[in-house]
Every structure is written in C-alpha cells, then in structure tokens.
C-alpha cells in the first residue's frame, strides 16, 4: 500500500481478513473490506473518556471538571463554517458520536460519497474550533441531557452503584458530568484536551464494509494525519483507590412504575490489556445468571425478573467491578437467590455444560459481528483500544477453562465488597436496612 511519499506501507493482515496499518504519526488504521456490501461504516476513536479528569502533558498537569470529554464530543461537530452534521447530510451519511468512561467515538455509515464523508470526519478531528460564545451555547443543551439521564432508572442504577463502590475513582462521576461541573468548561480547557488526547497517536480509525484501505489512508493523507510528528502522550493521573466500599446501600425514589435494583461487587483493577480476565469474568456471569443458567430460568419462570435482568463487567483503568441489575417487585428474594447461587458455584465449581454453552455463545457473537458492517468496525475498534485483535480474542476465549472460572470464583464476588442500590417508585417504603449493610467511612 503506497504511503504519502509513494513508498510501500505494509499492512498487518489477520486471519479474519482485517488489515492494520500504523502511520508514522502513530495513528492506527484498521480496515475490513467486505465485497458485495453496499454500506461502509467508519469509526474514529480517541482514547479519552469521562475518567480522564487529571493528566500531565509535557510536564504540565491539567485538572478537568467532570463531563469534559463528553462536552468536547459535542463541540467537535462545530467549526467556523457551521455544523458537521449539515456537511454529513450533504454527503448522505448518517453520523453520530458517543462518549464512554474511557473513549470518545465519532462514526458514520454511508452507501455513497464515502470519501467525502471521510474528509468531513477527519476534518472535524483535526480542526477544532471553540469560542466563548459557542462553548456557552452548549451548556443548556448538555444540562438537559444530564437531566434526561438522571431520569433514566437504568443509568441511575449504574451511577449510584459506582458511587457506592468507589471513594474517589472518577468512574463514580456521571459521564456527562453535572450542571455544576460543566459550568467550569472553557475554550482553553477544551483546546488542552484536544492537544493531549486528539493527537494522531492517541486516535484510531476502524472501517468496514464497502471500503478499502487505500481510500482510508488517502483520507488520512489529505487530513495531514499520516506524517504529523508524534506528539507527547498524556500521562493519566489517578489517586489510589482502596478496596473498601464508599457505601453499602442506597435507596433512590424515582418516578418509576416498577422497582429496580442493582448489586455491585468491587474487584481488583485489571492490568492494562488484560482482556483475558475480563472475558473470564464475563463467562462466569453467564454461568451464574445468563440466559442458559438454571438461576435465570428459575427467576424468569417464577416472575421474579423480566428479560432485562443480567450481569456485566465494568472495567476501566484503575477500576473493575461486576454489576447485576434488573427490575423486580421482590428484589430481596432475587438478591438472596443470586448470592446463594454465587456461593454454590464457589463451592462446587461452575457447571461444565453451561460453561461450554456460554463459550460457544461468545464464539458465535464474535463471528456474527464480522458479517455486519457496523459491528465489524466496532469490534475492531473495541479490541484495538485494548491492544488486541479479533483473532487474538478468539484464541484467548478458546484458552479459558472451567478450572480458570473455579479459581477466579475464590476471589471475586465477595459479600464484603458488595453494594446494593434500590430505585423505588415515589412514595414507596424503603427496604429495611441490613445491619451488615451500613455505610462505610
């Protein structure tokens, strides 16, 4: 593949047909050509999320208010010429973006004018434009978004659980911040964020579908992302987080028709790039309460939970927790049965047949994602952000054994590190506090 100077750029090709290029600027480009597909899906991801509240760049420390990464996501769509959404509309592309705990992703799907849409996407990321007026204009919009998420019981469960589990780690802050924190955001602060986290070496581009690597690399050349000098990498600063809980239990009244509950277990942080342990935890959750587990079938058949009940692993730099959430009119019974199932599997080991079924399900999900342009690009990006590839993930999944799960269960999901949150309809009586569930200092 020719680079900007006409020399050959070598692709790293994996057995899933995904191509990977690393440009001299440090920008990583991943492409999965899918002949016969009509659409192309392109993602540009910055390794910058809501937990990045304090960092050092070139010897200077910067403190950010909660919600800075999300605020920046909104403002990257605006430039001196107007609105990037309008430019995407002219190319016929469907574009959007999201911010999570550890990344910000911008993406579009298009069936035509893909090169023009690529130019719009990369121009956004390389030409930020902020003024006092444009930054101020966004405050009311984001404040409304914050209030909207505060009214979502599913989101409130996650936020409240993180605030119970963590004393100071920024995962306890809402991704969008608060109305008070976003009031502190200025153009200068947003430019600091761009310099630190939107440098080419901190970005990656993943594309799949009706597209090839030369078109993506040509767009990078047009945007000046191919030969840009490697910039200093930001150094994230995070205070040590103890393994104790900030609180054991919270009850939140909300305008809901059915009570919601969540329990969270604080676990030791995983090493950067340790996708194996995260995948193992995910398999353990499938064995405990996944759709093929005896516990799930019992809870569902007895009407104690609806199909939304389940567990998930939340893992970011410096924090890892396992969360179970759902709706139930009898949360006490659900949580009691969940704890009993955890202890039973801790004592006897995971069910070997269920473990094999869960592994096969995960294999199926990985392969299925390769056949959808949106999922293929997202999967490449997700694994690349963890320093992995799709084939490496398949091989890693194959290496996991029931014995690995049995060993992990001896240390994770410990009652001493469990917090509980209940969301009750306004006017409902709060559940009686467990004498062992008092708030910790």
CSV table of C-alpha atoms in Angstrom, one decimal:
chain,number,residue,atom,x,y,z
A,1,UNK,CA,0.0,0.0,0.0
A,2,UNK,CA,1.7,3.3,-1.0
A,3,UNK,CA,2.1,6.0,1.6
A,4,UNK,CA,2.2,9.7,1.0
A,5,UNK,CA,5.8,9.6,-0.3
A,6,UNK,CA,5.0,6.8,-2.7
A,7,UNK,CA,6.8,4.1,-0.8
A,8,UNK,CA,5.1,0.9,0.4
A,9,UNK,CA,3.2,0.8,3.6
A,10,UNK,CA,3.0,-2.8,5.0
A,11,UNK,CA,-0.4,-4.0,6.3
A,12,UNK,CA,-0.7,-6.4,9.1
A,13,UNK,CA,-3.3,-8.9,7.9
A,14,UNK,CA,-5.0,-11.2,10.4
A,15,UNK,CA,-6.8,-14.5,9.7
A,16,UNK,CA,-10.2,-12.7,10.0
A,17,UNK,CA,-9.4,-10.6,6.9
A,18,UNK,CA,-8.8,-7.4,8.9
A,19,UNK,CA,-6.0,-5.1,7.8
A,20,UNK,CA,-4.0,-3.0,10.3
A,21,UNK,CA,-1.7,-0.1,9.5
A,22,UNK,CA,0.3,2.1,11.8
A,23,UNK,CA,1.2,5.5,10.3
A,24,UNK,CA,4.4,7.4,11.1
A,25,UNK,CA,2.3,9.8,13.2
A,26,UNK,CA,1.3,6.9,15.4
A,27,UNK,CA,-2.3,6.8,14.1
A,28,UNK,CA,-3.6,3.3,13.9
A,29,UNK,CA,-5.9,2.4,10.9
A,30,UNK,CA,-7.9,-0.8,10.8
A,31,UNK,CA,-9.9,-1.8,7.7
A,32,UNK,CA,-12.1,-4.8,6.9
A,33,UNK,CA,-13.1,-4.8,3.2
A,34,UNK,CA,-16.4,-6.6,2.7
A,35,UNK,CA,-17.0,-7.0,-1.0
A,36,UNK,CA,-20.6,-7.2,-2.0
A,37,UNK,CA,-21.8,-5.0,0.9
A,38,UNK,CA,-23.5,-1.7,0.0
A,39,UNK,CA,-22.6,0.4,3.1
A,40,UNK,CA,-19.4,1.4,4.8
A,41,UNK,CA,-19.1,2.2,8.5
A,42,UNK,CA,-16.2,4.3,9.8
A,43,UNK,CA,-15.3,5.0,13.4
A,44,UNK,CA,-12.7,7.4,14.7
A,45,UNK,CA,-11.9,6.8,18.3
A,46,UNK,CA,-10.0,8.9,20.8
A,47,UNK,CA,-8.6,7.3,23.9
A,48,UNK,CA,-10.3,10.0,26.0
A,49,UNK,CA,-13.3,9.4,28.3
A,50,UNK,CA,-15.0,10.6,31.4
A,51,UNK,CA,-12.5,9.1,33.7
A,52,UNK,CA,-9.7,11.2,32.3
A,53,UNK,CA,-10.1,14.1,34.8
A,54,UNK,CA,-6.4,14.7,35.6
A,55,UNK,CA,-3.4,14.3,33.3
A,56,UNK,CA,0.1,15.6,32.6
A,57,UNK,CA,1.3,16.6,29.2
A,58,UNK,CA,4.8,17.8,28.5
A,59,UNK,CA,5.4,18.3,32.2
A,60,UNK,CA,2.2,20.4,32.8
A,61,UNK,CA,-0.6,19.0,34.9
A,62,UNK,CA,-4.2,19.7,33.9
A,63,UNK,CA,-7.3,19.1,36.0
A,64,UNK,CA,-10.7,18.7,34.2
A,65,UNK,CA,-14.2,19.1,35.6
A,66,UNK,CA,-16.4,16.0,35.3
A,67,UNK,CA,-18.0,15.8,31.8
A,68,UNK,CA,-15.2,17.5,29.9
A,69,UNK,CA,-14.8,14.6,27.4
A,70,UNK,CA,-18.5,14.5,26.7
A,71,UNK,CA,-18.7,18.3,26.3
A,72,UNK,CA,-15.8,18.1,23.9
A,73,UNK,CA,-17.6,15.5,21.8
A,74,UNK,CA,-20.5,17.9,21.3
A,75,UNK,CA,-18.2,20.8,20.3
A,76,UNK,CA,-16.1,18.8,17.8
A,77,UNK,CA,-19.1,18.9,15.5
A,78,UNK,CA,-18.9,22.6,15.2
A,79,UNK,CA,-16.4,24.7,13.2
A,80,UNK,CA,-16.2,28.2,11.7
A,81,UNK,CA,-18.1,27.0,8.6
A,82,UNK,CA,-21.0,25.8,10.7
A,83,UNK,CA,-22.1,22.3,11.7
A,84,UNK,CA,-20.5,19.0,10.7
A,85,UNK,CA,-23.9,17.3,10.8
A,86,UNK,CA,-25.0,19.5,8.0
A,87,UNK,CA,-21.9,18.5,6.0
A,88,UNK,CA,-22.6,14.8,6.6
A,89,UNK,CA,-26.2,15.4,5.5
A,90,UNK,CA,-24.9,16.7,2.2
A,91,UNK,CA,-22.9,13.6,1.6
A,92,UNK,CA,-25.8,11.4,2.6
A,93,UNK,CA,-24.1,9.9,5.6
A,94,UNK,CA,-25.7,9.1,8.9
A,95,UNK,CA,-23.3,10.3,11.6
A,96,UNK,CA,-23.2,10.4,15.4
A,97,UNK,CA,-20.8,10.1,18.3
A,98,UNK,CA,-20.7,8.9,21.9
A,99,UNK,CA,-18.5,9.2,25.0
A,100,UNK,CA,-17.9,6.4,27.5
A,101,UNK,CA,-15.8,6.1,30.6
A,102,UNK,CA,-12.6,5.6,28.6
A,103,UNK,CA,-13.1,6.7,25.0
A,104,UNK,CA,-14.9,9.1,22.6
A,105,UNK,CA,-16.0,7.7,19.3
A,106,UNK,CA,-17.2,9.5,16.1
A,107,UNK,CA,-18.8,7.5,13.3
A,108,UNK,CA,-20.8,7.5,10.2
A,109,UNK,CA,-22.5,5.0,7.9
A,110,UNK,CA,-22.7,5.7,4.2
A,111,UNK,CA,-23.7,4.0,0.9
A,112,UNK,CA,-22.2,6.7,-1.3
A,113,UNK,CA,-19.8,9.6,-1.2
A,114,UNK,CA,-17.7,7.7,1.4
A,115,UNK,CA,-14.5,9.6,0.6
A,116,UNK,CA,-16.3,12.9,1.1
A,117,UNK,CA,-17.7,11.7,4.4
A,118,UNK,CA,-14.2,10.6,5.5
A,119,UNK,CA,-13.0,14.1,4.8
A,120,UNK,CA,-15.7,15.6,7.0
A,121,UNK,CA,-14.9,13.2,9.8
A,122,UNK,CA,-11.2,13.7,9.8
A,123,UNK,CA,-11.5,17.5,9.3
A,124,UNK,CA,-13.6,17.6,12.5
A,125,UNK,CA,-10.9,15.9,14.5
A,126,UNK,CA,-8.0,17.9,13.1
A,127,UNK,CA,-9.6,21.4,13.2
A,128,UNK,CA,-11.2,22.1,16.5
A,129,UNK,CA,-12.9,25.5,16.8
A,130,UNK,CA,-14.1,26.8,20.2
A,131,UNK,CA,-15.1,30.3,21.2
A,132,UNK,CA,-16.6,31.7,24.4
A,133,UNK,CA,-20.0,32.0,22.6
A,134,UNK,CA,-20.1,28.5,21.1
A,135,UNK,CA,-19.0,26.9,24.3
A,136,UNK,CA,-21.6,28.8,26.3
A,137,UNK,CA,-24.3,27.9,23.8
A,138,UNK,CA,-23.8,24.2,24.5
A,139,UNK,CA,-24.3,24.4,28.3
A,140,UNK,CA,-28.0,24.4,28.2
A,141,UNK,CA,-28.1,21.5,25.7
A,142,UNK,CA,-25.9,19.3,27.8
A,143,UNK,CA,-27.6,20.3,31.0
A,144,UNK,CA,-30.8,19.0,29.5
A,145,UNK,CA,-29.0,15.8,28.5
A,146,UNK,CA,-27.7,15.4,32.1
A,147,UNK,CA,-31.3,15.8,33.5
A,148,UNK,CA,-32.6,13.3,30.9
A,149,UNK,CA,-30.1,10.6,32.0
A,150,UNK,CA,-30.8,11.4,35.7
A,151,UNK,CA,-34.4,10.4,34.9
A,152,UNK,CA,-33.3,7.0,33.4
A,153,UNK,CA,-33.6,4.3,36.1
A,154,UNK,CA,-31.1,2.0,34.2
A,155,UNK,CA,-28.5,4.7,34.1
A,156,UNK,CA,-29.1,5.8,37.7
A,157,UNK,CA,-28.5,2.3,38.9
A,158,UNK,CA,-25.1,2.2,37.3
A,159,UNK,CA,-24.1,5.6,38.5
A,160,UNK,CA,-25.4,5.0,42.1
A,161,UNK,CA,-23.6,1.7,42.2
A,162,UNK,CA,-20.3,3.2,41.1
A,163,UNK,CA,-20.7,5.9,43.8
A,164,UNK,CA,-21.2,3.2,46.4
A,165,UNK,CA,-18.3,1.1,45.2
A,166,UNK,CA,-15.7,3.9,44.8
A,167,UNK,CA,-14.4,6.6,47.1
A,168,UNK,CA,-12.5,8.7,44.6
A,169,UNK,CA,-12.0,7.0,41.2
A,170,UNK,CA,-13.6,9.1,38.5
A,171,UNK,CA,-15.8,6.2,37.3
A,172,UNK,CA,-18.1,7.3,40.1
A,173,UNK,CA,-18.8,10.6,38.2
A,174,UNK,CA,-21.6,10.7,35.6
A,175,UNK,CA,-20.1,10.6,32.1
A,176,UNK,CA,-21.8,13.8,31.2
A,177,UNK,CA,-20.8,15.5,34.4
A,178,UNK,CA,-23.2,17.7,36.4
A,179,UNK,CA,-24.7,21.1,35.8
A,180,UNK,CA,-22.2,22.5,38.2
A,181,UNK,CA,-19.1,20.8,36.7
A,182,UNK,CA,-19.9,21.7,33.1
A,183,UNK,CA,-20.2,25.4,34.2
A,184,UNK,CA,-16.4,25.3,34.6
A,185,UNK,CA,-15.6,24.3,31.0
A,186,UNK,CA,-13.9,26.9,28.8
A,187,UNK,CA,-12.5,27.0,25.3
A,188,UNK,CA,-8.9,27.0,26.7
A,189,UNK,CA,-9.7,23.8,28.6
A,190,UNK,CA,-11.2,22.1,25.5
A,191,UNK,CA,-8.1,23.0,23.5
A,192,UNK,CA,-6.0,21.4,26.2
A,193,UNK,CA,-8.0,18.3,25.8
A,194,UNK,CA,-7.6,18.3,22.0
A,195,UNK,CA,-3.8,18.7,22.3
A,196,UNK,CA,-3.5,15.9,24.8
A,197,UNK,CA,-6.0,13.3,23.5
A,198,UNK,CA,-6.7,14.1,19.9
A,199,UNK,CA,-3.1,13.8,18.7
A,200,UNK,CA,-2.8,11.1,16.0
A,201,UNK,CA,-1.0,8.7,18.3
A,202,UNK,CA,-4.0,8.7,20.6
A,203,UNK,CA,-6.5,8.1,17.9
A,204,UNK,CA,-7.5,5.1,15.8
A,205,UNK,CA,-9.7,4.7,12.8
A,206,UNK,CA,-11.7,1.5,12.0
A,207,UNK,CA,-13.6,1.0,8.8
A,208,UNK,CA,-15.6,-1.9,7.4
A,209,UNK,CA,-17.9,-2.7,4.5
A,210,UNK,CA,-17.8,-1.2,1.0
A,211,UNK,CA,-14.4,0.4,1.5
A,212,UNK,CA,-10.7,-0.4,1.2
A,213,UNK,CA,-7.5,0.6,3.0
A,214,UNK,CA,-6.2,2.9,0.2
A,215,UNK,CA,-9.3,5.1,0.5
A,216,UNK,CA,-9.0,5.4,4.3
A,217,UNK,CA,-5.2,6.1,4.1
A,218,UNK,CA,-5.7,8.6,1.3
A,219,UNK,CA,-8.2,10.5,3.5
A,220,UNK,CA,-5.6,10.4,6.3
A,221,UNK,CA,-3.1,11.9,4.0
A,222,UNK,CA,-5.5,14.7,2.9
A,223,UNK,CA,-6.1,15.5,6.6
A,224,UNK,CA,-2.4,15.6,7.4
A,225,UNK,CA,-2.6,12.7,9.8
A,226,UNK,CA,0.0,10.5,8.0
A,227,UNK,CA,3.2,12.4,8.6
A,228,UNK,CA,2.4,14.5,11.6
A,229,UNK,CA,5.2,14.3,14.1
A,230,UNK,CA,4.4,12.0,17.1
A,231,UNK,CA,3.2,14.3,19.9
A,232,UNK,CA,3.9,13.7,23.6
A,233,UNK,CA,1.5,11.2,25.1
A,234,UNK,CA,-0.7,12.4,28.0
A,235,UNK,CA,0.0,10.7,31.3
A,236,UNK,CA,-3.1,10.0,33.3
A,237,UNK,CA,-3.0,10.8,37.0
A,238,UNK,CA,-5.3,8.9,39.3
A,239,UNK,CA,-5.2,8.6,43.1
A,240,UNK,CA,-5.0,5.1,44.5
A,241,UNK,CA,-8.4,3.6,45.2
A,242,UNK,CA,-8.8,1.4,48.3
A,243,UNK,CA,-10.7,-1.9,48.1
A,244,UNK,CA,-13.2,-0.8,50.7
A,245,UNK,CA,-16.7,0.5,49.8
A,246,UNK,CA,-17.8,4.1,49.9
A,247,UNK,CA,-21.3,3.0,50.9
A,248,UNK,CA,-23.1,-0.3,51.3
A,249,UNK,CA,-26.6,0.6,50.4
A,250,UNK,CA,-28.6,3.4,48.8
A,251,UNK,CA,-32.3,3.9,48.1
A,252,UNK,CA,-33.4,6.3,45.4
A,253,UNK,CA,-37.0,7.4,44.9
A,254,UNK,CA,-37.9,8.0,41.2
A,255,UNK,CA,-41.0,8.2,39.0
A,256,UNK,CA,-40.9,4.6,38.0
A,257,UNK,CA,-43.8,2.1,37.9
A,258,UNK,CA,-41.8,-0.9,38.9
A,259,UNK,CA,-38.9,-1.1,41.5
A,260,UNK,CA,-35.4,-1.5,40.1
A,261,UNK,CA,-32.4,-3.0,41.9
A,262,UNK,CA,-28.7,-3.4,41.4
A,263,UNK,CA,-25.9,-5.1,43.3
A,264,UNK,CA,-22.2,-4.4,42.6
A,265,UNK,CA,-19.0,-6.1,43.6
A,266,UNK,CA,-15.8,-4.2,43.8
A,267,UNK,CA,-12.9,-6.2,42.2
A,268,UNK,CA,-9.2,-5.6,41.9
A,269,UNK,CA,-8.3,-3.4,38.9
A,270,UNK,CA,-7.1,-5.4,35.9
A,271,UNK,CA,-3.8,-4.7,34.2
A,272,UNK,CA,-3.9,-2.7,31.0
A,273,UNK,CA,-4.5,-5.0,28.1
A,274,UNK,CA,-5.7,-7.9,30.3
A,275,UNK,CA,-8.7,-8.9,28.2
A,276,UNK,CA,-8.4,-12.5,29.3
A,277,UNK,CA,-9.5,-11.9,32.8
A,278,UNK,CA,-12.3,-9.6,31.7
A,279,UNK,CA,-13.6,-12.3,29.3
A,280,UNK,CA,-13.3,-14.9,32.1
A,281,UNK,CA,-15.4,-12.8,34.4
A,282,UNK,CA,-18.0,-12.4,31.6
A,283,UNK,CA,-18.2,-16.2,31.2
A,284,UNK,CA,-18.6,-16.6,34.9
A,285,UNK,CA,-21.6,-14.2,34.8
A,286,UNK,CA,-23.1,-16.2,32.0
A,287,UNK,CA,-22.8,-19.4,34.1
A,288,UNK,CA,-24.4,-17.6,37.2
A,289,UNK,CA,-27.3,-15.7,35.6
A,290,UNK,CA,-27.0,-15.8,31.9
A,291,UNK,CA,-29.9,-16.9,29.7
A,292,UNK,CA,-28.8,-20.5,29.8
A,293,UNK,CA,-28.2,-20.7,33.6
A,294,UNK,CA,-30.6,-22.5,35.9
A,295,UNK,CA,-30.9,-19.4,38.1
A,296,UNK,CA,-32.1,-17.2,35.3
A,297,UNK,CA,-34.7,-19.8,34.2
A,298,UNK,CA,-36.0,-20.0,37.8
A,299,UNK,CA,-36.2,-16.3,38.3
A,300,UNK,CA,-37.9,-15.7,35.0
A,301,UNK,CA,-40.3,-18.7,35.3
A,302,UNK,CA,-41.4,-17.5,38.7
A,303,UNK,CA,-41.9,-14.0,37.5
A,304,UNK,CA,-39.3,-12.5,39.8
A,305,UNK,CA,-37.4,-10.7,37.0
A,306,UNK,CA,-38.0,-9.7,33.4
A,307,UNK,CA,-35.6,-10.4,30.4
A,308,UNK,CA,-33.6,-7.3,31.3
A,309,UNK,CA,-32.1,-8.9,34.3
A,310,UNK,CA,-28.4,-9.8,34.0
A,311,UNK,CA,-24.8,-9.1,34.9
A,312,UNK,CA,-21.9,-7.1,33.3
A,313,UNK,CA,-18.3,-6.4,33.9
A,314,UNK,CA,-17.4,-2.7,34.1
A,315,UNK,CA,-13.6,-2.3,33.6
A,316,UNK,CA,-11.6,0.8,33.1
A,317,UNK,CA,-8.0,1.9,34.0
A,318,UNK,CA,-7.7,1.6,37.8
A,319,UNK,CA,-11.2,0.1,38.4
A,320,UNK,CA,-13.1,-3.1,37.9
A,321,UNK,CA,-16.5,-4.1,39.2
A,322,UNK,CA,-19.2,-6.7,38.4
A,323,UNK,CA,-22.8,-5.4,38.4
A,324,UNK,CA,-26.1,-7.2,38.4
A,325,UNK,CA,-29.2,-5.1,37.6
A,326,UNK,CA,-32.9,-5.6,36.9
A,327,UNK,CA,-36.5,-4.9,37.7
A,328,UNK,CA,-38.4,-6.8,40.4
A,329,UNK,CA,-41.2,-6.4,42.9
A,330,UNK,CA,-39.3,-8.7,45.2
A,331,UNK,CA,-35.6,-7.6,44.9
A,332,UNK,CA,-34.8,-9.1,48.3
A,333,UNK,CA,-35.6,-12.6,47.1
A,334,UNK,CA,-33.7,-12.1,43.8
A,335,UNK,CA,-30.6,-10.9,45.5
A,336,UNK,CA,-30.8,-13.7,48.1
A,337,UNK,CA,-31.1,-16.3,45.3
A,338,UNK,CA,-28.2,-14.6,43.4
A,339,UNK,CA,-26.0,-14.7,46.4
A,340,UNK,CA,-26.8,-18.3,47.1
A,341,UNK,CA,-26.0,-19.3,43.5
A,342,UNK,CA,-22.7,-17.5,43.7
A,343,UNK,CA,-21.8,-19.3,46.9
A,344,UNK,CA,-22.9,-22.7,45.4
A,345,UNK,CA,-20.8,-22.2,42.4
A,346,UNK,CA,-17.9,-21.1,44.5
A,347,UNK,CA,-18.2,-24.3,46.5
A,348,UNK,CA,-18.8,-26.9,43.7
A,349,UNK,CA,-17.4,-25.1,40.6
A,350,UNK,CA,-19.2,-23.8,37.6
A,351,UNK,CA,-21.4,-26.2,35.6
A,352,UNK,CA,-19.2,-27.6,32.9
A,353,UNK,CA,-22.0,-27.9,30.4
A,354,UNK,CA,-23.3,-24.4,30.9
A,355,UNK,CA,-19.7,-23.1,30.7
A,356,UNK,CA,-19.2,-24.8,27.3
A,357,UNK,CA,-22.5,-23.4,26.1
A,358,UNK,CA,-21.6,-19.9,27.2
A,359,UNK,CA,-18.2,-20.2,25.4
A,360,UNK,CA,-19.9,-21.3,22.2
A,361,UNK,CA,-22.3,-18.3,22.5
A,362,UNK,CA,-19.3,-15.9,22.8
A,363,UNK,CA,-17.7,-17.5,19.7
A,364,UNK,CA,-20.9,-17.1,17.8
A,365,UNK,CA,-21.1,-13.4,18.8
A,366,UNK,CA,-17.6,-12.8,17.6
A,367,UNK,CA,-18.2,-14.4,14.2
A,368,UNK,CA,-21.6,-12.9,13.8
A,369,UNK,CA,-20.1,-9.4,14.3
A,370,UNK,CA,-17.9,-10.0,11.3
A,371,UNK,CA,-20.9,-10.1,9.0
A,372,UNK,CA,-22.4,-6.7,9.8
A,373,UNK,CA,-20.5,-3.6,8.8
A,374,UNK,CA,-21.3,-1.6,11.9
A,375,UNK,CA,-20.5,-4.5,14.3
A,376,UNK,CA,-17.3,-5.4,12.4
A,377,UNK,CA,-15.9,-1.9,12.6
A,378,UNK,CA,-17.0,-1.5,16.3
A,379,UNK,CA,-15.4,-4.9,17.2
A,380,UNK,CA,-12.1,-4.0,15.5
A,381,UNK,CA,-12.1,-0.6,17.3
A,382,UNK,CA,-13.0,-2.1,20.7
A,383,UNK,CA,-10.3,-4.8,20.6
A,384,UNK,CA,-7.7,-2.4,19.2
A,385,UNK,CA,-8.3,0.0,22.1
A,386,UNK,CA,-7.4,-2.9,24.4
A,387,UNK,CA,-4.3,-3.7,22.4
A,388,UNK,CA,-6.0,-6.8,20.9
A,389,UNK,CA,-7.3,-8.2,17.6
A,390,UNK,CA,-10.3,-10.3,16.8
A,391,UNK,CA,-8.3,-13.5,16.1
A,392,UNK,CA,-6.4,-12.9,19.4
A,393,UNK,CA,-9.7,-12.6,21.2
A,394,UNK,CA,-10.9,-15.9,19.7
A,395,UNK,CA,-7.7,-17.7,20.7
A,396,UNK,CA,-7.9,-16.2,24.2
A,397,UNK,CA,-11.5,-17.3,24.6
A,398,UNK,CA,-10.5,-20.8,23.5
A,399,UNK,CA,-7.9,-21.0,26.2
A,400,UNK,CA,-10.4,-20.3,29.0
A,401,UNK,CA,-11.3,-23.4,31.1
A,402,UNK,CA,-13.9,-24.2,33.8
A,403,UNK,CA,-10.9,-24.6,36.1
A,404,UNK,CA,-10.0,-21.0,35.4
A,405,UNK,CA,-13.5,-19.9,36.4
A,406,UNK,CA,-13.4,-22.1,39.6
A,407,UNK,CA,-10.1,-20.4,40.6
A,408,UNK,CA,-11.4,-16.9,39.9
A,409,UNK,CA,-14.6,-17.5,41.9
A,410,UNK,CA,-12.5,-18.0,45.0
A,411,UNK,CA,-11.5,-14.3,45.0
A,412,UNK,CA,-14.3,-12.4,43.1
A,413,UNK,CA,-17.9,-11.6,44.0
A,414,UNK,CA,-17.1,-11.5,47.7
A,415,UNK,CA,-20.0,-10.4,50.0
A,416,UNK,CA,-17.7,-8.0,51.9
A,417,UNK,CA,-17.3,-6.0,48.7
A,418,UNK,CA,-20.9,-5.9,47.7
A,419,UNK,CA,-23.1,-2.8,47.5
A,420,UNK,CA,-26.8,-2.5,46.8
A,421,UNK,CA,-29.0,0.2,45.2
A,422,UNK,CA,-32.8,0.2,45.1
A,423,UNK,CA,-34.8,2.5,42.9
A,424,UNK,CA,-38.3,2.7,44.2
A,425,UNK,CA,-41.5,4.4,42.9
A,426,UNK,CA,-42.0,7.8,44.6
A,427,UNK,CA,-43.9,7.2,47.9
A,428,UNK,CA,-42.8,3.6,48.3
A,429,UNK,CA,-41.3,2.4,51.6
A,430,UNK,CA,-37.6,1.8,51.5
A,431,UNK,CA,-36.4,-1.7,52.2
A,432,UNK,CA,-35.3,-2.4,55.8
A,433,UNK,CA,-31.6,-1.8,56.1
A,434,UNK,CA,-29.5,-4.9,56.6
A,435,UNK,CA,-27.5,-4.5,59.9
A,436,UNK,CA,-24.4,-5.6,57.9
A,437,UNK,CA,-25.0,-3.1,55.1
A,438,UNK,CA,-24.1,0.1,56.9
A,439,UNK,CA,-22.3,2.9,55.1
A,440,UNK,CA,-18.5,2.7,55.5
A,441,UNK,CA,-16.2,5.6,56.1
